[in-house]
Amino acid sequence: MSTIPSSTAYAVHGPVAVVTLNNPPVNGLGHALRSGIVAALDQALADPQVQAIVLTGSARAFSGGADVREFGTPKAGQEPTLPNVIRALDASTKPVVAAIAGVCLGGGLELALGCHYRVAQPDASLGLPEVKLGLLPGAGGTQRLPRLIGLEAALNMIVSGQPAPAKAFAGTPLVHALIEGDLVEGAVAYAAQVAARGEPLPRARDRKVQQPNADAFLQFARNTVAAASKPFPAPLQCVEAVAASLKPFDEGLQTERTLFQALMQTPESRALRHVFQAERAAAKVPGLPEGTPLRPIARVGVIGAGTMGGGITMNFLNAGIPVVLLEMKQEALDRGLATIRKNYENSMKKGKLTPEQVEQRMGLITPTLDYAAFADADLVIEAVFEEMGVKEAVFRQLDAVAKPGAILASNTSYLDIDRIATFTQRPQDVLGLHFFSPANVMRLLEIVRGAQTASDVLATSLALAKQIKKVAVVSGVCDGFIGNRMLARYGAAAQGLINAGALPQQIDGALQKFGLAMGPFRMGDLAGLDIGWATRKRKAAEAGIAMKPIVADKLCEAGRFGQKTGAGWYRYEAGNRTPLPDSVTEQLIAEYRAAHGITPRKIGDEEIVERCIFALVNEGARILEEGIAARASDIDLVYLNGYGFPLHRGGPMLYADTVGLPQVVRSLRRFAAEPGADASWQPAPLLVRLAEEGRSFN
Ligand SMILES: NC(=O)c1ccc[n+]([C@@H]2O[C@H](COP(=O)([O-])OP(=O)(O)OC[C@H]3O[C@@H](n4cnc5c(N)ncnc54)[C@H](O)[C@@H]3O)[C@@H](O)[C@H]2O)c1
C-alpha cells in the first residue's frame, strides 16, 4: 500500500479498485498526482482479485486540469507526463471507468477521455478551456473528443473553450451513463457489470471520426475562426489540431503535440497565462493575513449621482445590494436616477434584462438629499467633484452620521486619501475605491490603501470587489495612484510627440495598431479636454505661477472640449462619433511649434509606440520600487482592465519583459539625453538594476 503517494487514495470494493484523486482544491494534475495515478493503476493491474478500475475525484472536481502552479517549472515536464499517464490508462488490460462529478476540464477531461468508460453526474461540467490560455488541449483531447462526439461538436467545444454539462452528452460515447445517486457506488456497480460482460475495451483511439464533407466543413471553420480570433493564434491552431483527427490516431497525436508546443512559445499565450496568474496573485496583499475577518456589507451609500456615482450605484444594484443615493439638489438626483434607468432600459432593449428586473433594480435605490439616510449604511462611497474642499465637507458630514464600523470610501482619481482620512475621527475606516468610467462596465477597481486603513476594511473591500465582479488591485497613496499616475507620463509622451512633429491621428493610429482600444487623443476627446485644462489652471494658480499653455489648452480656449462640443483634437459630425482629422488643430499645433522655435521632424510609428509605452513602463517601475504596487503583474491588470491595453500584450510590464529590459533602458537613456528632455525619461533605478542583473519584472 505504501507505494502509492497520498495524492491518490486506493481502495478495493469486491472486484473493483477505486482510485480517488486527492489534490485539493480541484485535483490539478501536478507531478505528485500524475505519479499517484500510475502507481495506483499498476497496483490494480497486479492484483488478481481486481477486474475493473474506477478513477474518480471529489464532489467538487474530477480534475480542473493542469496544475497552474507548475506552469513553466521543470515539474511540468517531469515523468510521468500527462500524455504518458493517459497512455497507461488507455493501454490498461482491465477496464477503467472515469467517474465524474464537479469540474472535469482541460487535462482533467483528457484524462477521462483516456479511460475506457465514463460515467458522470448530470451536472458535472465537461470542457477543454485551453484556448483561453492561448493553447490547445495537448494531451490527446483534440484527437479523442472528435472520435467520441463528432468533428463539429468537438471543434465548437475546443475552439470556444466553453464547458457543457455531462447530461448534454448522454447517449454519446463521451458519457456512457449518468449517475444520479452516489457516484462511486454507481460507478463501482457499472465497472463490475462491464468486467462481467468481458467485452473488448472501447478505446477512443480505435474509433473513426464521423463527419460528412469534412474538408468543406473544415475550410468553413478555418475562415470563420481566423476572422473572429485576431490577433490570437490559438483558435485557428485548435481547428488544425482537430482536423488532424481525420488522420490515423498516432499521427494526429503527433500533430497535436507539435502545434501545442509551438503555441506554448507564442507571446500571446504567455500574455494570457500571465493574466490568469496575475488575477490570482492580485488577491494576495502583502501584510494582509489570509482569513482576516470581514465586515458585513448589506447596505451601501453613494454620494453624487453624476457620471461615476450612477455607474457605481449600478454595480451594487446588479448584485442585489440596496443603495442610498445622495445628491445636493433634487434636480441632480432626478437626472442621475433617469440616467441609471435609461441604462437599464437599454439593456432591456437588447434582451439582457426583463422589465421586472429593471424595476427590481431601480427599487433597490433610496434617493435622498439628507445625510441622515446614511445612518445604517455599511459602506459609503463618495463620487462628488474632484476638489479637496468639496471632499472635506462631504467626509465631515459623513463622519457625523455614519454608524461605527461603516467603511467610508472616496472615488477620487488623484487626491490624497490620507489627507481625506483626517477629515474624520476614524481614519482606519477610510480608503479609496477608484472605479473607472463607465463604472458599471469597466472591470477595474483600484483599492487605495491609506496609511491607517484597517486590515479588515481592506479585506472587506477585496471581497466586495469580487462580489460585484471587479478585478481589484490594491494601490498605495500617491498622485493618481497606479493607473492615472502612469497615464500622466503617457500623456506627456504623446504631447511631446505632437510638439516634435507628429499629428494626433498618426499617434492614435500607431498606438491602435499596437493594439490599444483607443489612442490618447481620441481618449481625450471622449473624456473631455476641459478636465485637464481646469486641473492645469488650478495647479498653476496654487503654485502662484503663470500658466504656459500647451496645445490642449489652446484647443480649450477655442471652446473645443472634445466630443461633447463637436470638436477637440478631432472634429465630429452631428450624431457621429467618428474622429475626423481637423485643419484647425493642425494650425494650432503649427503655431505652437513656431512660437517655441521647433522645426517639426518626421516621426515613425515605431518611435511613437516606444515613447508612449516605455513612458508607462518607466513610471510603472517607479511605482513598483516605491511599493505603491505590490507586484508588476498588478500594474498590468490595471492597464488591461482600466485603460484598454491590449490583452495579447499582457500589460505594459510584461510587454517590457518581452522586449527585454536592457532594450527598454537603452531607449529611455536615448530619450533622456535629448536636448531639453524631461527628467522623467531617466530610467527608474529598479529598471536599470533588473536589466543589469538580466532579470525581468515578471
Ligand atoms: N469621470 C471619470 O472618468 C472618473 C473616473 C474615475 C474617478 N472619477 C472621480 O469621481 C468623482 C466624480 O466624478 P464624475 O465624473 O462622476 O463627476 P460628475 O460631475 O459627473 O458628478 C459629480 C456629482 O456630484 C454631485 N455633487 C457635487 N458635490 C456634492 C456634494 N457636496 N454632495 C452631494 N453631491 C455632490 C454633483 O451634483 C454631480 O452630480 C471625482 O472625484 C472624479 O475624480 C471620475
XYZ file of C-alpha atoms and ligand atoms in Angstrom:
742
model
C 0.000 0.000 0.000
C 2.711 2.415 0.975
C 3.972 2.594 -2.606
C 1.015 4.821 -3.587
C 1.577 8.525 -2.811
C -1.035 10.388 -0.739
C -2.091 12.311 -3.853
C -4.386 9.359 -4.605
C -6.432 7.066 -2.366
C -6.758 3.394 -3.249
C -9.484 1.022 -2.092
C -10.861 -2.279 -3.314
C -14.621 -2.954 -3.429
C -15.106 -6.610 -4.410
C -13.739 -6.962 -7.945
C -13.341 -3.190 -8.421
C -10.424 -0.976 -7.391
C -11.355 2.654 -6.713
C -8.625 5.220 -7.289
C -9.538 8.636 -5.870
C -7.623 11.742 -6.925
C -6.702 13.804 -3.896
C -5.079 17.119 -4.718
C -7.374 19.858 -3.380
C -8.896 22.188 -4.316
C -9.544 20.958 -7.888
C -7.264 17.945 -8.391
C -4.800 19.907 -10.520
C -2.689 17.350 -12.378
C 0.632 18.167 -10.752
C 3.549 15.781 -10.724
C 2.619 14.051 -7.437
C -0.911 13.351 -8.617
C 0.261 12.065 -12.004
C 2.693 9.681 -10.293
C -0.036 8.597 -7.894
C -2.414 7.659 -10.701
C 0.170 5.463 -12.411
C 1.190 3.796 -9.129
C -2.451 3.042 -8.269
C -3.085 1.707 -11.763
C -0.079 -0.601 -11.507
C -1.274 -1.880 -8.145
C -4.740 -2.612 -9.547
C -3.271 -4.363 -12.584
C -1.064 -6.507 -10.361
C -3.930 -7.583 -8.052
C -5.550 -10.748 -9.446
C -8.706 -10.020 -7.423
C -9.272 -6.693 -9.240
C -11.175 -6.968 -12.511
C -12.022 -3.318 -13.178
C -10.853 0.107 -12.030
C -12.802 3.260 -11.182
C -10.933 6.568 -11.385
C -12.704 9.385 -9.542
C -12.159 12.784 -7.897
C -14.051 14.817 -5.319
C -17.617 16.157 -5.370
C -16.182 19.495 -6.459
C -13.807 18.277 -9.109
C -12.907 15.180 -11.058
C -9.995 17.378 -12.132
C -9.689 21.016 -13.131
C -6.759 20.192 -15.430
C -3.072 21.057 -15.360
C -1.700 22.389 -12.101
C -1.174 26.055 -12.967
C 1.349 26.356 -10.145
C 3.587 24.049 -12.165
C 3.430 26.039 -15.414
C 6.874 26.940 -16.636
C 8.646 24.881 -13.936
C 10.684 21.694 -14.567
C 7.994 19.681 -12.734
C 5.546 20.329 -15.552
C 7.586 18.103 -17.874
C 8.696 15.544 -15.280
C 7.686 11.917 -15.902
C 5.088 10.672 -15.877
C 3.785 13.465 -18.101
C 0.045 13.720 -18.619
C 0.179 12.149 -22.115
C 2.047 9.186 -20.615
C -0.437 8.820 -17.731
C -3.219 8.776 -20.310
C -1.318 6.269 -22.427
C -1.056 3.972 -19.405
C -4.806 4.187 -18.710
C -5.643 3.655 -22.356
C -3.371 0.582 -22.511
C -4.783 -0.955 -19.313
C -5.857 -4.550 -19.884
C -8.531 -4.166 -17.202
C -11.429 -1.787 -17.922
C -11.014 1.727 -16.467
C -14.149 3.751 -15.709
C -13.866 7.501 -15.079
C -16.485 8.569 -12.507
C -17.022 12.289 -12.907
C -18.548 14.908 -10.590
C -17.943 18.669 -10.462
C -15.492 20.146 -12.914
C -13.775 17.978 -15.490
C -11.784 20.452 -17.512
C -8.741 20.600 -19.740
C -6.223 17.911 -18.800
C -8.919 16.539 -16.458
C -11.220 15.786 -19.368
C -8.298 14.451 -21.411
C -7.568 12.064 -18.539
C -11.198 10.905 -18.604
C -11.047 10.518 -22.406
C -8.134 8.136 -21.937
C -10.322 5.861 -19.783
C -12.406 3.187 -21.490
C -15.725 4.285 -19.997
C -17.051 7.497 -18.496
C -19.963 7.826 -16.061
C -20.948 11.212 -14.652
C -23.334 13.151 -12.511
C -25.733 15.023 -14.811
C -24.413 18.478 -13.863
C -20.723 17.662 -13.994
C -19.019 20.280 -16.148
C -17.016 18.975 -19.129
C -14.821 21.247 -21.187
C -11.476 21.943 -22.842
C -10.730 25.608 -21.976
C -7.045 25.600 -23.052
C -7.772 28.090 -25.850
C -8.450 30.704 -23.171
C -4.788 30.455 -22.198
C -3.701 30.689 -25.826
C -3.126 26.927 -26.042
C -4.854 23.806 -27.309
C -5.588 20.582 -25.451
C -2.193 18.914 -25.721
C -2.823 15.515 -24.176
C -4.955 13.886 -26.829
C -8.113 15.967 -26.323
C -8.202 17.200 -29.907
C -7.874 13.613 -31.180
C -10.160 11.712 -28.825
C -13.054 14.151 -28.451
C -13.908 14.271 -32.204
C -13.846 10.445 -32.221
C -16.465 10.426 -29.458
C -18.840 13.307 -30.297
C -18.052 14.088 -33.937
C -15.881 16.676 -35.634
C -18.248 19.642 -35.471
C -19.321 19.319 -31.824
C -15.714 18.739 -30.739
C -14.462 21.672 -32.757
C -17.032 24.008 -31.220
C -16.124 22.893 -27.736
C -12.360 23.178 -28.277
C -12.374 26.490 -30.168
C -14.789 28.191 -27.757
C -13.318 26.663 -24.605
C -16.849 26.658 -23.162
C -17.820 23.785 -20.863
C -21.124 21.907 -21.062
C -22.951 19.723 -18.534
C -22.470 15.952 -18.767
C -26.184 15.458 -19.361
C -25.806 17.222 -22.733
C -23.702 14.234 -23.858
C -25.868 11.429 -22.506
C -26.209 8.732 -25.160
C -22.891 9.606 -26.836
C -19.713 7.592 -26.242
C -18.432 10.596 -24.261
C -20.766 9.806 -21.349
C -21.726 6.135 -21.131
C -24.097 6.597 -18.202
C -25.445 9.364 -15.988
C -25.444 8.583 -12.287
C -27.957 10.448 -10.142
C -27.241 8.987 -6.710
C -23.939 8.137 -5.036
C -21.358 8.466 -7.776
C -18.749 5.988 -6.559
C -21.337 3.355 -5.685
C -22.911 3.722 -9.137
C -19.533 3.672 -10.854
C -18.415 0.553 -8.961
C -21.629 -1.238 -9.980
C -21.123 -0.097 -13.582
C -17.496 -1.251 -13.584
C -18.431 -4.652 -12.135
C -21.015 -5.150 -14.903
C -18.526 -4.167 -17.579
C -15.971 -6.602 -16.184
C -18.575 -9.358 -16.043
C -19.542 -8.791 -19.687
C -15.911 -9.162 -20.713
C -16.430 -7.206 -23.945
C -13.428 -5.763 -25.832
C -12.412 -2.482 -24.222
C -13.816 0.521 -26.134
C -10.891 2.879 -26.706
C -11.496 6.321 -28.185
C -8.361 5.893 -30.295
C -9.889 2.923 -32.136
C -12.923 4.892 -33.363
C -13.160 6.807 -36.645
C -14.231 10.459 -36.802
C -17.721 10.812 -38.260
C -18.237 13.888 -40.412
C -19.720 14.011 -43.905
C -17.963 16.583 -46.142
C -15.222 17.036 -43.573
C -12.961 19.055 -45.899
C -15.608 21.629 -46.756
C -16.632 21.890 -43.120
C -13.031 22.439 -42.012
C -12.439 25.097 -44.644
C -15.518 26.954 -43.459
C -14.338 26.635 -39.846
C -10.856 27.961 -40.724
C -12.308 31.028 -42.434
C -14.744 31.835 -39.647
C -12.287 31.250 -36.824
C -9.455 33.182 -38.498
C -11.681 36.224 -38.904
C -13.002 36.131 -35.344
C -9.848 35.404 -33.381
C -7.292 38.013 -34.431
C -4.664 38.613 -33.085
C -4.672 35.295 -31.200
C -3.204 32.275 -33.000
C -4.638 29.556 -30.731
C -8.232 29.251 -32.032
C -7.062 28.584 -35.588
C -4.476 26.088 -34.353
C -7.263 24.341 -32.450
C -9.025 23.875 -35.797
C -5.838 22.447 -37.317
C -5.386 20.032 -34.435
C -8.995 18.842 -34.676
C -8.571 18.493 -38.446
C -5.697 16.109 -37.735
C -8.146 13.755 -36.012
C -9.065 12.577 -39.521
C -5.576 11.068 -39.777
C -4.528 7.794 -38.104
C -4.574 8.293 -34.323
C -0.844 8.337 -33.602
C -0.154 10.684 -36.489
C -2.876 13.071 -35.275
C -1.482 12.912 -31.758
C 1.915 13.921 -33.097
C 0.411 16.893 -34.940
C -1.410 17.951 -31.777
C 1.824 17.839 -29.783
C 3.746 19.879 -32.346
C 1.036 22.545 -32.518
C 0.731 22.629 -28.718
C 4.443 23.164 -28.244
C 4.514 25.944 -30.827
C 1.619 27.739 -29.110
C 3.326 27.440 -25.729
C 6.131 29.632 -27.162
C 3.881 32.398 -28.508
C 3.830 35.809 -26.801
C 0.019 35.702 -26.942
C -0.166 32.542 -24.849
C 2.443 33.890 -22.492
C 0.284 37.015 -22.076
C -2.913 35.069 -21.394
C -1.209 32.773 -18.869
C 0.345 35.815 -17.221
C -3.060 37.465 -16.847
C -4.595 34.275 -15.467
C -1.935 34.112 -12.778
C -1.936 37.875 -12.226
C -5.625 37.830 -11.298
C -4.983 35.163 -8.694
C -1.900 36.919 -7.344
C -3.660 40.299 -7.004
C -5.981 38.887 -4.360
C -2.970 38.262 -2.115
C -1.983 41.517 -0.462
C 1.289 41.794 1.446
C 0.673 42.349 5.133
C -2.960 41.266 4.906
C -3.276 37.886 6.616
C -5.483 35.331 4.888
C -8.688 34.808 6.801
C -8.832 38.442 8.010
C -12.405 38.852 9.308
C -14.785 40.760 7.037
C -17.287 43.471 7.893
C -20.773 42.659 6.601
C -21.934 44.889 3.719
C -25.710 44.793 3.378
C -26.449 48.448 2.579
C -24.351 50.864 0.567
C -24.483 54.659 0.314
C -23.299 56.653 -2.717
C -22.752 60.423 -2.704
C -23.060 62.172 -6.060
C -25.282 60.860 -8.853
C -23.101 62.103 -11.721
C -21.136 60.097 -14.263
C -19.364 57.964 -11.678
C -21.897 57.878 -8.832
C -24.581 56.498 -11.148
C -22.328 53.773 -12.550
C -21.038 52.840 -9.088
C -24.612 52.544 -7.823
C -25.490 50.145 -10.656
C -22.737 47.731 -9.601
C -24.400 47.202 -6.248
C -27.947 47.060 -7.619
C -26.771 44.369 -10.055
C -25.509 42.361 -7.100
C -28.808 42.820 -5.245
C -27.376 45.238 -2.663
C -29.628 48.233 -1.811
C -28.142 51.704 -2.288
C -28.965 55.044 -0.670
C -28.065 57.652 -3.312
C -27.486 61.235 -2.188
C -27.257 64.458 -4.180
C -27.145 68.150 -3.304
C -30.236 69.121 -5.283
C -33.418 67.332 -6.301
C -32.754 68.155 -9.962
C -29.348 66.441 -9.945
C -30.846 63.467 -8.134
C -33.644 63.144 -10.704
C -31.148 63.417 -13.548
C -28.925 60.741 -12.012
C -31.843 58.361 -11.465
C -33.070 58.921 -15.015
C -29.636 58.018 -16.398
C -29.498 54.797 -14.381
C -32.999 53.884 -15.589
C -32.046 54.656 -19.182
C -29.003 52.394 -18.941
C -31.131 49.538 -17.628
C -33.780 50.128 -20.275
C -31.104 49.938 -22.965
C -30.043 46.561 -21.566
C -33.697 45.549 -21.611
C -33.997 46.502 -25.280
C -31.020 44.290 -26.007
C -32.808 41.451 -24.221
C -30.313 41.318 -21.358
C -32.851 42.260 -18.663
C -36.591 41.712 -18.263
C -38.865 44.686 -17.439
C -39.348 43.136 -13.972
C -35.606 43.033 -13.406
C -35.322 46.711 -14.362
C -37.989 47.633 -11.795
C -36.497 45.358 -9.184
C -33.075 47.022 -9.552
C -34.490 50.550 -9.580
C -36.499 49.564 -6.498
C -33.268 48.936 -4.581
C -32.373 52.660 -4.738
C -33.376 55.035 -1.956
C -32.833 58.554 -3.334
C -32.149 61.238 -0.742
C -30.924 64.789 -0.142
C -30.285 64.115 3.534
C -27.124 62.621 5.052
C -29.218 61.135 7.879
C -30.259 58.444 5.382
C -26.726 57.001 5.674
C -27.205 56.137 9.356
C -27.408 52.391 8.704
C -25.124 52.141 5.639
C -22.231 49.674 5.980
C -20.205 51.369 3.243
C -20.486 54.853 1.744
C -18.640 55.832 -1.451
C -18.391 59.464 -2.471
C -18.169 60.457 -6.143
C -18.527 64.248 -5.899
C -16.463 66.928 -7.621
C -12.695 66.399 -7.627
C -11.794 69.165 -5.174
C -10.296 68.732 -1.744
C -12.639 71.372 -0.268
C -15.720 69.524 -1.508
C -14.332 66.173 -0.343
C -13.631 67.700 3.089
C -17.208 68.925 3.511
C -18.564 65.544 2.442
C -16.332 63.485 4.758
C -17.026 65.724 7.771
C -20.773 65.283 7.256
C -20.347 61.570 6.702
C -18.293 61.192 9.870
C -21.099 62.815 11.821
C -23.842 60.425 10.649
C -22.235 57.085 9.695
C -22.534 54.269 12.224
C -19.395 52.975 13.954
C -17.598 50.468 11.718
C -19.033 51.819 8.475
C -16.446 51.960 5.676
C -16.004 55.431 4.192
C -14.609 55.447 0.659
C -13.621 58.037 -1.920
C -13.714 57.535 -5.680
C -11.155 60.296 -6.132
C -8.915 59.995 -9.194
C -5.871 61.796 -7.792
C -6.404 63.273 -4.337
C -4.552 62.234 -1.192
C -6.565 59.574 0.659
C -4.524 60.083 3.832
C -5.499 63.731 3.884
C -9.148 62.833 3.245
C -8.972 60.411 6.186
C -8.014 63.305 8.507
C -11.431 64.880 7.914
C -12.913 62.076 10.012
C -12.403 60.760 13.538
C -11.938 57.265 12.073
C -9.071 57.213 9.583
C -8.874 53.417 9.954
C -12.255 53.130 8.198
C -11.287 55.305 5.216
C -9.883 54.142 1.863
C -10.110 54.819 -1.849
C -12.372 52.777 -4.088
C -11.408 54.039 -7.517
C -13.828 52.898 -10.200
C -13.286 53.537 -13.912
C -15.670 55.112 -16.359
C -18.209 53.756 -17.284
C -18.226 52.320 -13.764
C -20.936 49.763 -14.484
C -18.859 48.357 -17.373
C -15.139 48.674 -16.657
C -13.767 45.710 -14.721
C -11.033 47.502 -12.814
C -11.298 48.663 -9.229
C -8.225 50.297 -7.689
C -8.426 49.882 -3.942
C -6.355 52.638 -2.391
C -4.944 51.679 0.970
C -4.314 54.667 3.209
C -1.555 54.761 5.817
C -4.114 53.992 8.518
C -6.642 51.848 6.626
C -7.549 48.858 8.826
C -6.858 45.326 7.564
C -10.496 44.286 7.780
C -11.539 47.356 5.769
C -9.114 46.337 3.029
C -10.121 42.664 3.169
C -13.826 43.580 3.055
C -13.243 45.793 0.016
C -11.410 42.986 -1.788
C -14.254 40.552 -1.066
C -16.848 43.094 -2.139
C -14.983 43.719 -5.401
C -15.276 40.017 -6.156
C -18.987 40.096 -5.343
C -19.589 42.928 -7.824
C -17.361 41.139 -10.377
C -14.490 43.615 -10.482
C -10.795 42.921 -10.870
C -9.387 44.568 -7.756
C -5.827 45.849 -7.476
C -4.503 47.387 -4.277
C -2.553 50.647 -4.639
C -0.717 52.796 -2.145
C -1.353 56.526 -1.883
C 0.273 58.806 -4.475
C -0.885 61.374 -7.007
C -3.103 59.410 -9.420
C -2.442 56.020 -7.767
C -1.202 53.323 -10.160
C -3.205 53.954 -13.327
C -3.568 57.721 -13.594
C -0.042 58.358 -12.371
C 1.267 56.276 -15.279
C -1.267 57.825 -17.635
C 0.178 61.272 -16.911
C 3.595 60.166 -18.233
C 1.990 58.524 -21.246
C 0.017 61.701 -21.989
C 3.173 63.799 -21.665
C 4.997 61.477 -24.088
C 2.154 61.835 -26.609
C 2.178 65.598 -26.118
C 5.939 65.643 -26.716
C 5.429 63.786 -29.989
C 2.885 66.379 -31.141
C 5.316 69.158 -30.367
C 8.132 67.374 -32.172
C 6.291 66.730 -35.431
C 3.547 64.080 -35.222
C -0.193 64.663 -35.578
C -2.917 63.279 -33.268
C -4.245 60.923 -35.944
C -0.787 59.461 -36.526
C -0.131 58.893 -32.824
C -3.567 57.383 -32.239
C -3.153 55.253 -35.362
C 0.226 53.867 -34.282
C -0.979 53.016 -30.775
C -4.183 51.467 -32.060
C -2.154 49.349 -34.447
C -0.138 48.262 -31.412
C -3.485 47.140 -30.025
C -4.777 49.847 -27.710
C -8.540 50.216 -27.804
C -8.156 53.963 -28.315
C -5.201 56.297 -28.797
C -4.616 59.135 -26.293
C -6.169 61.911 -28.378
C -9.373 60.041 -29.147
C -9.491 59.143 -25.472
C -9.033 62.808 -24.544
C -11.863 63.862 -26.820
C -14.108 61.212 -25.293
C -13.333 62.076 -21.657
C -13.417 65.855 -22.236
C -10.361 68.093 -22.566
C -11.782 70.646 -20.104
C -10.977 68.404 -17.105
C -7.212 68.504 -17.696
C -7.386 72.202 -18.572
C -9.095 73.005 -15.264
C -6.512 70.934 -13.376
C -3.583 72.680 -15.081
C -5.083 76.106 -14.360
C -5.678 75.180 -10.737
C -2.165 73.773 -10.287
C -0.589 76.898 -11.814
C -2.703 79.125 -9.552
C -1.834 77.034 -6.471
C 1.860 77.287 -7.338
C 1.476 81.029 -7.979
C 2.974 80.788 -11.466
C 1.694 81.927 -14.843
C 0.282 79.084 -16.917
C 2.283 78.127 -20.008
C -0.445 76.904 -22.328
C 0.126 73.657 -24.212
C -1.750 72.771 -27.408
C -4.545 71.115 -25.393
C -5.119 74.414 -23.550
C -5.282 76.290 -26.850
C -7.971 73.864 -28.011
C -9.966 74.523 -24.840
C -9.538 78.283 -25.162
C -11.168 77.863 -28.583
C -14.117 76.065 -26.936
C -13.026 72.656 -28.222
C -13.589 70.283 -25.274
C -13.893 67.087 -27.343
C -16.911 65.052 -28.445
C -19.309 66.924 -26.198
C -18.668 70.219 -28.052
C -18.401 68.620 -31.503
C -14.649 69.240 -31.697
C -11.454 68.708 -29.730
C -8.308 67.211 -31.186
C -10.621 65.995 -33.936
C -13.885 67.302 -35.319
C -17.126 65.330 -35.175
C -20.179 65.457 -37.365
C -23.565 65.661 -35.653
C -24.676 62.287 -34.303
C -21.428 60.598 -35.281
C -18.524 59.672 -33.007
C -16.022 59.072 -35.806
C -12.988 61.322 -35.200
C -12.165 63.376 -38.288
C -8.711 64.998 -38.628
C -9.098 68.750 -38.434
C -7.039 71.523 -40.057
C -7.882 73.847 -37.143
C -5.993 71.535 -34.787
C -3.106 71.251 -37.230
C -2.946 75.047 -37.395
C -2.858 75.368 -33.577
C -0.078 72.782 -33.447
C 1.893 74.589 -36.146
C 1.534 77.873 -34.236
C 2.724 76.236 -31.037
C 5.807 74.813 -32.752
C 6.595 78.151 -34.387
C 6.223 80.021 -31.076
C 8.653 77.590 -29.421
C 11.177 77.533 -32.263
C 10.557 73.851 -33.027
C 11.247 72.557 -36.533
C 8.932 69.574 -36.940
C 10.602 66.290 -37.862
C 9.219 63.114 -39.387
C 8.388 60.572 -36.711
C 7.827 56.869 -37.382
C 5.127 54.665 -35.831
C 7.741 52.584 -34.069
C 9.104 55.606 -32.230
C 5.586 56.624 -31.209
C 4.928 53.241 -29.641
C 8.347 53.151 -27.966
C 7.995 56.555 -26.360
C 4.409 56.169 -25.194
C 4.662 52.600 -23.922
C 8.119 52.939 -22.373
C 6.909 56.076 -20.572
C 4.265 53.820 -18.961
C 6.840 51.153 -18.168
C 9.277 53.600 -16.584
C 6.637 55.110 -14.321
C 5.400 51.594 -13.548
C 8.924 50.713 -12.385
C 8.948 53.739 -10.062
C 5.549 52.751 -8.693
C 6.936 49.302 -8.027
C 10.089 50.453 -6.299
C 8.121 52.860 -4.096
C 5.880 49.982 -3.053
C 2.740 51.696 -4.425
C 2.056 48.466 -6.314
C 2.963 45.131 -4.739
C 4.000 43.411 -7.968
C 4.459 44.143 -11.665
C 1.526 41.940 -12.609
C -0.800 44.189 -10.541
C 0.239 47.097 -12.762
C -0.507 45.001 -15.839
C -4.003 44.234 -14.524
C -4.650 47.947 -14.021
C -3.732 48.744 -17.606
C -5.544 45.776 -19.126
C -8.793 46.308 -17.247
C -8.909 50.069 -16.854
C -7.112 51.581 -19.842
C -7.791 49.369 -22.861
C -4.262 47.937 -23.028
C -4.250 45.010 -25.482
C -4.745 41.650 -23.814
C -2.420 39.866 -26.214
C 0.469 42.014 -24.946
C -0.247 41.051 -21.335
C 0.108 44.612 -19.951
C 2.912 47.185 -20.163
C 5.239 45.436 -17.713
C 5.015 42.039 -19.416
C 5.474 43.814 -22.745
C 8.714 45.330 -21.400
C 9.842 41.851 -20.361
C 9.067 40.594 -23.848
C 11.061 43.401 -25.476
C 13.896 42.859 -22.973
C 14.630 45.292 -20.137
C 18.132 46.236 -21.398
C 16.478 47.330 -24.640
C 13.962 49.465 -22.705
C 16.752 51.073 -20.666
C 18.764 51.926 -23.795
C 15.788 53.644 -25.412
C 14.949 55.602 -22.255
C 18.574 56.758 -21.962
C 18.461 57.924 -25.553
C 15.277 59.959 -24.920
C 16.697 61.377 -21.671
C 19.849 62.560 -23.462
C 17.967 64.694 -25.992
C 18.342 68.465 -25.540
C 15.615 69.828 -23.250
C 14.359 66.332 -22.365
C 12.150 65.984 -19.296
C 13.894 64.376 -16.309
C 11.178 61.725 -16.142
C 12.817 59.988 -19.126
C 15.711 58.941 -16.865
C 15.259 55.204 -16.421
C 13.988 54.228 -12.974
C 16.729 52.734 -10.758
C 14.766 49.488 -10.365
C 14.507 49.120 -14.121
C 18.241 49.665 -14.539
C 19.049 47.182 -11.784
C 16.804 44.450 -13.191
C 18.229 44.998 -16.666
C 21.813 44.785 -15.385
C 21.058 41.614 -13.443
C 19.487 40.032 -16.511
C 16.138 39.809 -14.732
C 12.618 40.794 -15.695
C 9.573 42.324 -13.961
C 7.539 39.132 -14.019
N -15.361 60.753 -14.885
C -14.407 59.859 -14.784
O -13.946 59.286 -15.780
C -13.880 59.467 -13.430
C -13.216 58.238 -13.289
C -12.779 57.850 -12.026
C -12.975 58.673 -10.940
N -13.600 59.877 -11.100
C -13.791 60.685 -9.895
O -15.127 60.555 -9.472
C -15.571 61.737 -8.849
C -16.832 62.219 -9.550
O -16.575 62.399 -10.933
P -17.732 62.444 -12.016
O -17.064 62.349 -13.325
O -18.780 61.475 -11.651
O -18.282 63.911 -11.811
P -19.721 64.495 -12.174
O -19.557 65.948 -12.258
O -20.317 63.765 -13.311
O -20.594 64.122 -10.903
C -20.396 64.698 -9.648
C -21.746 64.743 -8.953
O -21.541 65.047 -7.578
C -22.554 65.933 -7.167
N -22.024 66.655 -6.026
C -21.069 67.592 -6.017
N -20.833 67.997 -4.749
C -21.671 67.298 -3.969
C -21.912 67.287 -2.571
N -21.248 68.079 -1.747
N -22.851 66.457 -2.097
C -23.522 65.658 -2.928
N -23.339 65.633 -4.247
C -22.425 66.442 -4.761
C -22.827 66.790 -8.359
O -24.129 67.354 -8.293
C -22.677 65.816 -9.516
O -23.905 65.214 -9.845
C -14.396 62.691 -8.914
O -13.674 62.599 -7.713
C -13.586 62.155 -10.076
O -12.225 62.491 -9.987
C -14.069 60.261 -12.318
